[in-house]
């Protein structure tokens, strides 16, 4: 048998194989993922959609935002089709190459039938050689060599025997391995160019591409928010633990996504120097005189002005400022979610005593409140009825009459058809139909809460310090199910404004204002009056020496030091969550997911120890087995990831399509404290189940908490559920148990303190003695 040969591809045959395989690996997945698919549109979509002025403008805006969409799809189609055509040509070329070199048939080459005599072979060879001989004008050297080889295979006995045995007149040839690269790569005169090409690709181009990708990726959090913006949020929320809504708007406007230095998509125009001051004259309480950095920068003031103009629904120049407004507004939901994550992380750090100041629940709720305001372009004090199409400020008087006062959308839906049409008499039939379309698609959430202590014998008995799991079930229905049904109780409620409540409590009967009282959790013992009066006297002395404004600021920000170790322990209860370091990009569901995954690993280890089967693990009844299976399904769903598709929101002033999202969290409304990190629900299509975990209070008693549901898309759709816990005293830890007594009769005579020499393993002497006894 011949030897083996390694050679570069001279004819290009093996290179075709390489090119064919490489192209097929690219085309098959590219065609599956990138081939433009026509979206299946609902034929009744136009009838179901709202036709108000805002929605009509939004449709035009969405189309103009993608002017090259059709061209891009056509280019993708042409590129993929061209690739498949090239793949087909390569496949044909390879098939011809295989046929020529793998199938050698001398009869076919000579053009004679099978079994022809030698004379017929010689005659055919002579005729073809006159045509194919290289000396002739019609000659072909390659074809003539193949003709000669076929003639010898049929006339020479040795050649014929080799052809019949090996398929080749020359006998068995050497095994050849072709390298699918052209031979000019290894030629000496081309070595400099080849080395230069390798250096350019692997030492310059590849590191540059990787470096650019890495530099861009490390600048953003998981929600595509700049890390510098997240750091700024941490700084301001830590600096001002109790932040009002208008200051939250200032912080939002200072986000670095609106600075051209950090975002190349930002457009700065010379006309801004004229249009922005004109717009500022129409806005009150803008805070433009604030000298804090970056709140005083030009980009921050411009973004703040446009946010205020958006919330006030002021008309803007569609060629300049309105474009900037739309860009800023569409970024706000992601930035507000990052704000919620930052404040939640600071609260967890304060509970862990990593930072001195505890952000108030009003701060995080103001951040949540701002999101539906931006989506619906409404201030918080405006009527939620303004979210309906064709309803404006001058029409609100129609919702007030002697019989009833319609304040919410649910109240409007529950009216009888005649009464509802009478209230909306300022609308024509088409406008009234638009209102009913929008109202019918709005969400009606059935909000259910259940609490238990998982992995405990008595799951409904709450002991001090136990881990309580609050399961929140959200069932979504359309508001159209309430049409004309006045028996359903009002679900939506507005959470009490803590600022107004404290102002009312701080006012004395004579109308004088007192210092706001900072409440403590219900389970925390109040300080004695003597200590409080002493601190007040110190505060008065301190006010004589310093400015009054500075002293008031310190009184709010500073926390009185604890006098004893016992008072240090009596802090607000710490939720059972993992804390995040300051400045880290926090995911809204990371704490819940980590706790669920840890529970999953614990259950899995317990299941492995018990055999992993229902019979072997010893489930006593079907309820335990169903709980076990439900827990596994929940954890599998967590590992699959979170969906971002729920239901479309009617938001004509928001420049993009918006999906319904919700926040769920547990709080203590009396002490104004947050007990669990807000869970961001992004996939509430029909039903969703969320678990919130926190640590029960350390002292026995009856406690009342509140589970809050907040919408990030609609104003006036928030809900609350009361959760009452009767906390019992924790049982004492047993110090002795009969099972722990491991002493035997053979150890009775051993002196106290002397260790036993008995081994739990068998020795060779023990085995030998057993054999002797047998």
XYZ file of C-alpha atoms in Angstrom:
774
model
C 0.000 0.000 0.000
C 1.270 3.457 -0.894
C 2.433 6.021 1.633
C 0.499 9.033 2.885
C 0.897 12.501 1.391
C -0.001 15.894 2.821
C -0.239 18.691 0.302
C -1.868 22.074 -0.136
C -4.804 22.310 -2.491
C -3.605 23.023 -6.029
C -6.821 22.377 -7.946
C -9.217 23.876 -5.406
C -11.236 20.705 -4.780
C -10.761 20.464 -1.024
C -11.186 24.217 -0.645
C -14.683 23.836 -2.127
C -15.526 21.378 0.659
C -14.335 23.847 3.296
C -16.209 26.758 1.720
C -19.377 24.686 1.330
C -19.382 23.602 5.004
C -18.588 27.072 6.305
C -21.315 28.708 4.224
C -23.898 26.122 5.261
C -23.090 26.704 8.963
C -23.748 30.407 8.466
C -26.819 30.243 6.251
C -28.966 27.717 8.125
C -29.215 29.584 11.479
C -29.185 32.999 9.756
C -32.172 32.066 7.632
C -34.076 30.792 10.671
C -33.471 33.857 12.849
C -33.089 36.760 10.392
C -35.486 35.976 7.551
C -38.102 38.766 7.737
C -41.407 37.292 8.809
C -44.648 39.032 8.112
C -46.494 39.747 11.313
C -49.902 38.163 11.485
C -52.191 41.111 12.112
C -55.614 40.832 13.568
C -58.141 41.708 10.818
C -60.235 43.468 13.466
C -57.271 45.348 14.935
C -58.322 48.662 13.439
C -61.792 48.275 14.895
C -60.410 47.426 18.347
C -57.880 50.272 18.422
C -58.580 53.742 19.697
C -58.884 56.487 17.062
C -58.346 59.502 19.275
C -56.044 62.295 18.155
C -53.176 61.174 20.406
C -53.280 57.541 19.244
C -53.403 58.612 15.579
C -50.304 60.782 16.046
C -48.553 57.966 17.879
C -49.136 55.540 14.981
C -47.542 58.020 12.595
C -44.615 58.516 14.967
C -44.020 54.777 15.311
C -43.928 54.426 11.520
C -41.562 57.357 11.060
C -39.233 56.004 13.758
C -38.311 53.142 11.396
C -38.018 54.742 7.945
C -35.567 52.118 6.687
C -37.492 49.119 7.982
C -38.696 47.983 4.536
C -35.279 48.576 2.957
C -33.549 46.607 5.698
C -35.917 43.679 5.284
C -35.397 43.681 1.497
C -31.611 43.794 1.962
C -31.752 40.860 4.389
C -33.823 38.823 1.943
C -31.459 39.535 -0.961
C -28.416 38.705 1.159
C -29.842 35.382 2.356
C -31.063 34.424 -1.126
C -27.626 35.234 -2.604
C -25.995 33.064 0.018
C -28.220 30.117 -0.838
C -27.500 30.577 -4.563
C -23.763 30.501 -3.890
C -24.259 27.439 -1.718
C -26.118 25.706 -4.558
C -23.370 26.502 -7.088
C -20.695 25.178 -4.717
C -22.690 21.993 -4.146
C -22.976 21.458 -7.918
C -19.240 22.078 -8.358
C -18.375 19.566 -5.641
C -20.732 16.978 -7.142
C -19.063 17.346 -10.525
C -15.641 17.097 -8.928
C -16.586 13.875 -7.154
C -18.062 12.386 -10.306
C -14.945 13.064 -12.376
C -12.383 11.801 -9.882
C -14.257 9.089 -8.047
C -16.087 7.413 -10.985
C -13.549 6.283 -13.619
C -15.327 4.436 -16.468
C -13.113 3.788 -19.581
C -16.083 2.734 -21.714
C -17.820 6.026 -21.037
C -14.661 8.020 -21.770
C -14.126 6.249 -25.111
C -17.817 6.435 -25.952
C -18.232 2.724 -26.694
C -20.704 0.201 -25.305
C -19.796 -2.202 -22.496
C -18.055 -5.400 -23.695
C -16.650 -3.943 -26.947
C -13.747 -5.764 -28.620
C -10.141 -4.515 -28.739
C -10.523 -3.454 -32.358
C -13.491 -1.290 -31.490
C -11.498 0.175 -28.586
C -8.545 1.009 -30.844
C -10.844 2.552 -33.453
C -12.566 4.797 -30.892
C -9.226 5.799 -29.391
C -7.817 6.729 -32.797
C -10.819 8.898 -33.679
C -10.835 10.766 -30.360
C -7.058 11.254 -30.291
C -7.233 13.113 -33.608
C -9.480 15.631 -31.863
C -8.058 15.771 -28.301
C -4.320 15.504 -29.043
C -2.467 18.544 -27.644
C -0.816 19.228 -31.015
C -4.206 19.749 -32.654
C -6.134 23.030 -32.516
C -8.981 21.302 -30.748
C -6.601 19.510 -28.388
C -7.073 19.224 -24.603
C -4.142 17.898 -22.653
C -6.178 16.898 -19.609
C -8.847 15.146 -21.686
C -6.179 13.403 -23.811
C -4.411 12.029 -20.716
C -7.736 10.704 -19.467
C -8.409 9.141 -22.927
C -5.005 7.418 -22.962
C -5.615 6.090 -19.465
C -8.972 4.639 -20.539
C -7.391 3.028 -23.663
C -4.675 1.334 -21.596
C -7.241 0.090 -19.096
C -9.013 -1.838 -21.857
C -6.030 -3.009 -23.977
C -3.245 -3.707 -21.444
C -3.832 -6.848 -19.352
C -2.072 -5.501 -16.214
C -3.841 -2.169 -16.420
C -7.187 -3.888 -16.970
C -6.604 -6.116 -13.904
C -5.751 -3.050 -11.744
C -8.863 -1.251 -12.971
C -11.135 -4.198 -12.191
C -9.567 -4.642 -8.725
C -8.824 -1.092 -7.545
C -10.889 1.060 -9.935
C -7.705 2.661 -11.254
C -5.462 1.416 -14.105
C -2.363 2.533 -12.192
C -3.139 0.327 -9.214
C -3.518 1.379 -5.559
C -2.383 4.936 -5.119
C -1.020 6.750 -2.085
C -3.529 8.092 0.453
C -3.632 11.824 -0.044
C -4.702 14.418 2.557
C -5.497 17.806 1.102
C -5.272 20.989 3.159
C -8.143 23.246 2.175
C -5.920 26.260 1.554
C -4.234 27.383 -1.675
C -0.556 26.639 -2.101
C 0.479 30.294 -2.533
C 0.103 30.759 1.220
C 3.345 28.824 1.887
C 5.313 30.196 -1.005
C 8.422 32.109 0.029
C 7.760 35.278 -1.957
C 4.319 35.700 -0.287
C 5.392 35.047 3.320
C 5.591 38.752 4.266
C 2.060 39.459 3.032
C 0.646 36.373 4.757
C 2.282 37.275 8.078
C 1.036 40.838 7.751
C -2.521 39.619 7.149
C -2.365 37.350 10.221
C -1.016 40.201 12.354
C -3.710 42.571 11.109
C -6.563 40.144 11.839
C -5.435 38.477 15.078
C -3.293 41.195 16.679
C -5.121 44.364 15.636
C -8.676 43.792 14.420
C -9.776 41.059 16.872
C -8.445 42.754 20.069
C -9.941 46.057 18.913
C -13.401 44.577 18.372
C -13.304 42.734 21.708
C -12.039 45.829 23.502
C -14.780 48.066 22.085
C -17.447 45.523 23.024
C -16.054 45.127 26.540
C -15.709 48.870 27.091
C -19.321 49.442 26.077
C -20.709 46.533 28.070
C -19.040 47.448 31.388
C -20.577 50.919 31.248
C -24.126 49.599 31.591
C -26.144 47.650 34.127
C -28.307 44.656 33.285
C -31.176 47.013 32.350
C -28.948 49.034 29.988
C -28.600 51.969 32.393
C -25.248 53.699 32.672
C -23.318 52.681 35.771
C -22.427 56.337 36.343
C -26.146 57.131 36.399
C -26.731 54.355 38.921
C -23.908 55.698 41.121
C -25.461 59.159 40.977
C -28.810 57.723 42.094
C -27.140 56.016 45.066
C -25.447 59.268 46.052
C -28.553 61.477 45.993
C -30.908 58.944 47.612
C -28.363 58.338 50.383
C -27.903 62.085 50.806
C -31.666 62.733 51.010
C -33.359 59.714 52.661
C -36.799 61.323 52.529
C -37.194 62.709 49.021
C -40.198 64.564 47.639
C -41.606 63.837 44.202
C -40.322 67.017 42.554
C -36.789 66.286 43.710
C -37.109 62.781 42.269
C -37.956 64.481 38.955
C -34.823 66.608 39.303
C -32.680 63.502 39.865
C -34.331 61.786 36.897
C -33.602 64.760 34.646
C -29.934 64.682 35.720
C -29.457 61.135 34.389
C -26.336 60.924 32.276
C -28.283 59.263 29.443
C -29.377 62.810 28.557
C -25.808 64.160 28.406
C -24.205 64.252 24.944
C -20.813 63.363 26.403
C -22.180 59.976 27.550
C -24.800 59.427 24.837
C -24.099 60.216 21.188
C -27.831 60.069 20.329
C -28.500 63.319 22.192
C -28.979 66.288 19.863
C -27.999 69.807 20.945
C -29.406 72.632 18.797
C -28.665 76.348 18.753
C -32.419 76.960 19.008
C -32.407 75.464 22.518
C -30.984 78.733 23.849
C -34.206 80.463 22.752
C -36.900 77.802 23.121
C -35.903 76.455 26.548
C -36.080 79.865 28.370
C -39.444 80.547 26.728
C -40.747 77.197 27.941
C -39.387 77.768 31.454
C -41.588 80.825 31.834
C -44.671 78.596 31.549
C -43.523 76.196 34.295
C -43.620 76.813 38.033
C -41.521 75.248 40.824
C -38.881 74.091 38.369
C -35.973 74.522 40.783
C -33.675 76.022 38.161
C -31.789 78.003 40.836
C -30.492 74.820 42.468
C -26.673 74.906 42.383
C -26.037 71.208 43.063
C -24.036 69.325 40.471
C -25.148 67.896 38.061
C -28.630 69.329 38.776
C -27.468 72.751 37.614
C -25.968 71.609 34.316
C -27.597 72.660 31.063
C -28.524 69.169 29.930
C -30.147 68.478 33.315
C -32.213 71.679 33.237
C -33.310 70.971 29.662
C -34.393 67.414 30.529
C -36.232 68.662 33.627
C -38.062 71.341 31.632
C -39.165 68.780 29.042
C -40.344 66.367 31.754
C -42.442 69.113 33.350
C -43.809 70.100 29.948
C -44.681 66.459 29.256
C -46.514 66.069 32.578
C -48.399 69.316 31.944
C -49.150 68.289 28.312
C -47.781 71.552 26.961
C -47.539 71.818 23.158
C -43.947 71.835 21.832
C -42.251 72.480 18.518
C -42.575 69.145 16.643
C -39.270 69.671 14.798
C -37.091 70.387 17.830
C -38.202 70.129 21.450
C -40.942 67.571 20.872
C -38.396 65.149 19.415
C -36.194 65.652 22.479
C -39.207 65.147 24.752
C -40.081 61.826 23.110
C -36.513 60.558 23.444
C -36.345 61.504 27.128
C -39.788 60.087 27.939
C -39.151 56.679 26.347
C -36.003 56.300 28.496
C -37.767 57.153 31.754
C -39.359 53.751 32.633
C -35.942 52.033 32.603
C -34.350 54.818 34.617
C -37.188 54.846 37.162
C -36.874 51.086 37.601
C -33.178 51.611 38.311
C -34.134 54.263 40.874
C -36.420 51.764 42.614
C -33.592 49.220 42.677
C -31.168 51.768 44.125
C -33.504 52.907 46.909
C -34.391 49.300 47.708
C -30.698 48.415 47.907
C -30.046 51.359 50.249
C -32.914 50.265 52.505
C -31.489 46.750 52.719
C -28.029 48.176 53.493
C -29.544 50.360 56.223
C -31.281 47.323 57.762
C -27.923 45.542 57.746
C -26.379 48.658 59.399
C -23.982 49.195 56.520
C -25.111 52.811 56.064
C -26.304 55.234 58.776
C -29.437 56.614 57.078
C -32.563 54.627 56.327
C -34.395 55.883 53.204
C -38.081 56.361 53.881
C -40.811 54.430 52.130
C -42.108 57.720 50.705
C -38.927 57.983 48.623
C -39.324 54.635 46.890
C -43.081 55.133 46.476
C -42.498 58.524 44.878
C -40.181 56.829 42.385
C -42.868 54.262 41.589
C -45.509 56.962 41.347
C -43.452 58.845 38.779
C -43.516 56.002 36.239
C -47.291 56.037 35.472
C -47.129 59.820 35.506
C -44.585 59.726 32.684
C -46.503 57.066 30.752
C -49.835 58.917 30.943
C -48.408 62.494 30.937
C -50.296 63.509 34.090
C -49.402 64.993 37.439
C -50.264 62.918 40.488
C -52.939 65.342 41.687
C -54.832 65.223 38.387
C -57.977 63.164 37.929
C -57.360 59.592 36.641
C -60.286 60.162 34.256
C -57.939 62.253 32.104
C -56.329 58.981 30.985
C -59.407 58.329 28.849
C -59.418 59.459 25.204
C -61.193 62.722 24.310
C -61.534 63.653 28.028
C -59.923 66.965 28.963
C -59.846 69.298 31.948
C -62.937 71.220 30.867
C -64.928 67.963 30.698
C -64.396 66.931 34.333
C -67.415 68.987 35.437
C -69.705 66.474 33.690
C -68.619 63.737 36.127
C -70.061 65.693 39.068
C -73.815 65.882 39.585
C -76.314 65.819 42.429
C -76.784 62.049 42.386
C -73.198 60.864 42.219
C -69.560 61.991 41.972
C -67.531 59.775 39.639
C -63.875 59.904 40.715
C -62.345 56.728 39.308
C -62.481 54.755 36.092
C -63.960 51.732 37.866
C -66.852 53.833 39.100
C -67.483 54.996 35.540
C -67.453 51.418 34.223
C -69.858 50.178 36.895
C -72.509 52.730 35.955
C -75.506 51.622 33.979
C -75.308 52.200 30.260
C -77.822 55.061 30.295
C -76.135 56.853 33.200
C -72.694 56.431 31.652
C -73.831 57.818 28.313
C -75.508 60.716 30.088
C -72.272 61.616 31.877
C -70.282 61.350 28.627
C -72.862 63.366 26.675
C -70.170 65.818 25.563
C -68.798 63.043 23.277
C -70.238 61.996 19.946
C -70.906 58.336 19.165
C -67.468 57.639 17.664
C -65.657 59.285 20.573
C -67.849 57.435 23.071
C -66.977 54.160 21.308
C -63.260 54.977 21.656
C -63.723 55.543 25.390
C -65.488 52.198 25.811
C -62.761 50.387 23.825
C -60.021 51.808 26.029
C -61.912 51.309 29.281
C -62.801 47.723 28.395
C -59.103 46.769 27.968
C -57.919 48.368 31.210
C -56.824 45.966 33.958
C -58.952 44.725 36.828
C -56.698 42.832 39.230
C -57.955 40.276 41.703
C -55.421 40.696 44.509
C -55.106 37.732 46.909
C -52.637 37.363 49.781
C -51.704 34.278 51.795
C -49.010 33.952 54.459
C -47.312 30.891 55.914
C -44.110 29.604 57.453
C -42.667 27.117 54.966
C -40.833 23.991 56.197
C -42.548 24.151 59.562
C -44.955 21.656 61.100
C -47.521 24.375 61.854
C -47.270 26.631 58.818
C -49.893 29.093 60.112
C -48.259 29.618 63.520
C -45.913 32.590 63.439
C -43.176 32.651 66.036
C -40.825 35.516 66.794
C -37.972 35.661 64.306
C -39.473 33.090 61.899
C -39.166 33.452 58.119
C -42.652 34.342 56.875
C -43.503 33.712 53.215
C -46.242 35.915 51.784
C -47.711 34.461 48.586
C -49.395 37.090 46.417
C -51.705 35.856 43.652
C -52.603 38.297 40.881
C -55.441 37.403 38.517
C -55.929 39.865 35.691
C -59.225 40.494 33.949
C -60.407 43.212 31.623
C -62.431 46.077 33.016
C -65.163 45.168 30.532
C -66.293 42.401 32.916
C -67.620 45.134 35.248
C -69.808 46.948 32.735
C -73.020 47.920 34.501
C -72.235 45.828 37.610
C -72.620 48.134 40.624
C -72.319 45.323 43.182
C -68.524 44.936 42.928
C -66.629 46.773 45.626
C -64.100 49.430 44.641
C -60.739 47.676 44.290
C -58.456 50.579 43.502
C -57.287 52.881 46.249
C -54.859 55.757 46.619
C -52.164 55.166 49.205
C -52.175 57.855 51.876
C -49.762 60.692 51.263
C -47.376 60.689 54.244
C -46.392 64.318 53.744
C -49.986 65.575 54.058
C -50.636 63.282 56.985
C -47.621 64.518 58.889
C -48.500 68.127 58.152
C -52.014 67.626 59.533
C -50.673 65.968 62.654
C -47.999 68.593 63.103
C -50.520 71.462 63.209
C -51.690 72.532 66.655
C -55.276 73.750 67.413
C -54.103 77.355 67.195
C -52.744 76.728 63.712
C -49.090 76.661 64.738
C -46.837 74.080 63.124
C -44.900 71.611 65.195
C -41.845 69.603 64.390
C -42.832 66.440 62.461
C -42.783 63.365 64.667
C -40.792 60.439 63.306
C -42.746 57.256 63.991
C -41.148 53.981 64.951
C -42.295 50.461 64.080
C -45.116 49.129 66.236
C -42.920 46.401 67.699
C -40.206 48.878 68.736
C -40.605 50.324 72.236
C -40.962 54.083 72.352
C -38.347 56.173 74.105
C -39.108 57.693 77.451
C -40.467 61.196 77.605
C -37.601 62.417 79.763
C -35.011 61.541 77.187
C -37.068 63.155 74.430
C -37.485 66.393 76.356
C -33.757 66.465 77.086
C -32.971 66.097 73.403
C -35.444 68.857 72.558
C -33.689 71.210 75.017
C -30.337 70.375 73.439
C -31.888 71.114 70.054
C -33.074 74.553 71.268
C -29.607 75.434 72.589
C -28.130 74.340 69.321
C -30.527 76.582 67.380
C -29.267 79.648 69.264
C -25.743 79.050 67.957
C -26.484 78.094 64.331
C -28.764 79.096 61.505
C -32.393 77.997 61.784
C -32.491 76.372 58.331
C -29.363 74.307 58.999
C -30.673 73.111 62.344
C -33.974 71.982 60.812
C -32.090 70.080 58.143
C -29.950 68.332 60.745
C -32.988 67.498 62.836
C -34.450 65.599 59.893
C -31.262 63.894 58.743
C -29.563 63.007 62.040
C -30.700 59.977 63.985
C -30.510 60.131 67.803
C -27.924 57.659 69.108
C -29.131 54.620 71.036
C -28.366 54.796 74.747
C -28.173 51.083 75.486
C -27.424 47.863 73.632
C -31.035 46.807 74.162
C -32.274 49.821 72.212
C -29.787 49.050 69.432
C -31.326 45.645 68.997
C -34.841 47.088 68.699
C -34.527 48.242 65.102
C -37.060 47.733 62.294
C -37.267 44.111 61.327
C -34.781 43.017 58.691
C -36.247 41.350 55.598
C -34.783 38.006 54.642
C -33.062 39.355 51.543
C -29.517 39.513 50.280
C -28.093 42.997 50.436
C -26.422 44.547 47.448
C -23.269 46.625 47.651
C -23.689 50.312 47.070
C -23.313 51.089 43.408
C -24.044 47.598 42.161
C -26.544 47.191 39.392
C -29.464 45.616 41.155
C -32.033 43.430 39.509
C -35.539 43.907 40.777
C -36.037 40.212 41.337
C -32.501 39.153 42.269
C -33.166 38.875 45.991
C -36.338 36.863 45.520
C -34.721 34.675 42.876
C -31.683 33.953 45.067
C -33.831 32.996 48.006
C -35.979 30.761 45.817
C -32.932 29.090 44.279
C -31.408 28.504 47.720
C -34.688 26.918 48.802
C -34.617 24.833 45.650
C -31.124 23.536 46.465
C -32.144 22.808 50.045
C -35.279 20.933 48.931
C -33.241 19.063 46.365
C -30.715 17.936 48.980
C -33.533 16.900 51.312
C -35.177 15.037 48.457
C -31.919 13.214 47.637
C -31.515 12.145 51.250
C -35.062 10.852 51.393
C -34.848 8.936 48.130
C -36.485 11.491 45.804
C -39.710 9.510 45.528
C -43.102 10.282 47.013
C -43.341 6.926 48.764
C -39.791 6.963 50.085
C -39.896 10.578 51.248
C -42.987 9.845 53.310
C -45.473 12.542 52.307
C -48.362 12.119 54.685
C -51.183 13.397 52.459
C -51.936 14.735 49.022
C -51.690 18.383 50.145
C -48.012 18.012 51.032
C -47.323 16.339 47.704
C -49.119 19.109 45.778
C -47.146 21.766 47.638
C -43.944 19.942 46.820
C -44.793 19.740 43.113
C -45.931 23.372 43.032
C -42.642 24.471 44.574
C -40.655 22.602 41.925
C -42.678 24.186 39.109
C -42.144 27.676 40.543
C -38.385 27.191 40.755
C -38.208 25.829 37.238
C -40.099 28.908 36.053
C -37.625 31.158 37.854
C -34.698 29.450 36.161
C -36.339 29.899 32.741
C -36.190 33.704 33.001
C -38.721 36.521 33.065
C -40.925 37.504 30.166
C -41.517 41.143 29.257
C -44.857 40.730 27.458
C -48.192 41.253 29.203
C -50.875 43.650 27.835
C -50.599 46.826 25.787
C -51.224 50.135 27.551
C -53.297 52.981 26.172
C -50.780 55.825 26.391
C -51.083 58.303 23.473
C -48.462 60.664 24.953
C -45.836 57.912 25.347
C -43.780 57.601 22.128
C -43.457 53.779 22.218
C -45.581 50.722 22.793
C -45.843 50.091 26.532
C -46.608 46.842 28.365
C -48.379 46.614 31.741
C -45.947 46.082 34.602
C -46.590 46.065 38.355
C -44.718 46.369 41.635
C -45.579 44.191 44.629
C -44.044 44.789 48.060
C -44.784 44.513 51.770
C -44.754 47.540 54.075
C -45.738 48.744 57.509
C -47.946 51.786 56.892
C -47.937 52.862 60.564
C -44.178 53.136 60.897
C -43.711 53.936 57.168
C -41.116 51.211 56.636
C -40.445 48.865 53.739
C -40.229 45.191 54.688
C -39.438 43.507 51.342
C -37.787 44.604 48.140
C -40.359 45.530 45.460
C -40.902 42.657 43.043
C -41.322 43.803 39.431
C -44.088 41.787 37.752
C -43.538 41.918 33.984
C -45.525 38.909 32.688
C -49.011 39.253 34.148
C -51.102 37.971 31.251
C -53.774 36.012 33.121
C -52.369 34.891 36.465
C -49.114 35.378 38.340
C -47.943 34.193 41.749
C -45.218 35.994 43.691
C -43.534 35.093 46.963
C -42.287 37.757 49.383
C -40.198 36.700 52.371
C -39.429 38.628 55.525
C -38.487 38.013 59.142
C -41.277 38.106 61.724
C -40.954 40.638 64.582
C -38.799 39.632 67.551
C -41.469 40.363 70.134
C -44.829 38.561 70.470
C -47.954 40.505 69.650
C -50.569 41.257 67.007
C -49.102 43.093 64.005
C -50.740 44.585 60.937
C -48.841 44.919 57.671
C -49.876 46.025 54.178
C -49.185 44.309 50.869
C -49.101 46.964 48.146
C -49.694 46.579 44.418
C -48.616 49.499 42.231
C -49.012 49.968 38.508
C -46.228 51.464 36.430
C -48.599 52.337 33.576
C -51.900 53.687 34.971
C -52.739 56.238 37.639
C -55.385 55.269 40.194
C -55.034 51.500 39.767
C -53.066 50.774 42.961
C -54.361 48.284 45.508
C -53.561 47.244 49.072
C -54.296 44.185 51.195
C -54.041 44.030 54.966
C -51.949 41.226 56.439
C -52.335 40.532 60.157
C -49.857 38.347 62.029
C -50.345 37.025 65.537
C -46.718 36.483 66.532
C -46.177 33.934 69.288
C -43.181 33.601 71.538
C -40.499 31.394 70.042
C -40.045 28.044 71.854
C -36.875 27.531 73.812
C -34.096 25.595 72.166
C -33.940 22.070 73.704
C -30.684 21.370 75.493
C -31.327 17.675 76.238
C -33.097 14.939 74.315
C -33.318 11.161 74.865
C -32.002 10.506 71.374
C -28.820 12.358 72.183
C -27.944 9.890 75.011
C -25.459 7.573 73.278
C -23.995 5.918 76.413
C -24.181 2.073 76.611
C -24.054 -0.464 79.416
C -20.385 -1.167 78.736
C -19.585 2.475 79.472
C -21.284 2.553 82.887
C -18.159 1.525 84.810
C -15.826 3.955 83.074
C -14.632 6.888 85.223
C -16.016 10.341 84.465
C -14.074 12.314 81.884
C -12.303 9.275 80.384
C -12.892 8.795 76.629
C -14.279 5.542 75.318
C -11.931 3.276 73.376
C -14.759 1.609 71.440
C -14.498 2.069 67.678
C -17.352 2.181 65.242
C -15.279 0.273 62.642
C -14.521 -3.491 62.662
C -10.863 -4.532 63.001
C -9.089 -7.585 61.585
C -9.108 -9.220 65.056
C -12.895 -8.891 65.231
C -13.282 -10.573 61.848
C -10.891 -13.409 62.819
C -12.763 -14.014 66.091
C -16.049 -14.273 64.184
C -14.528 -16.922 61.889
C -13.238 -18.882 64.901
C -16.667 -18.865 66.499
C -18.200 -20.220 63.288
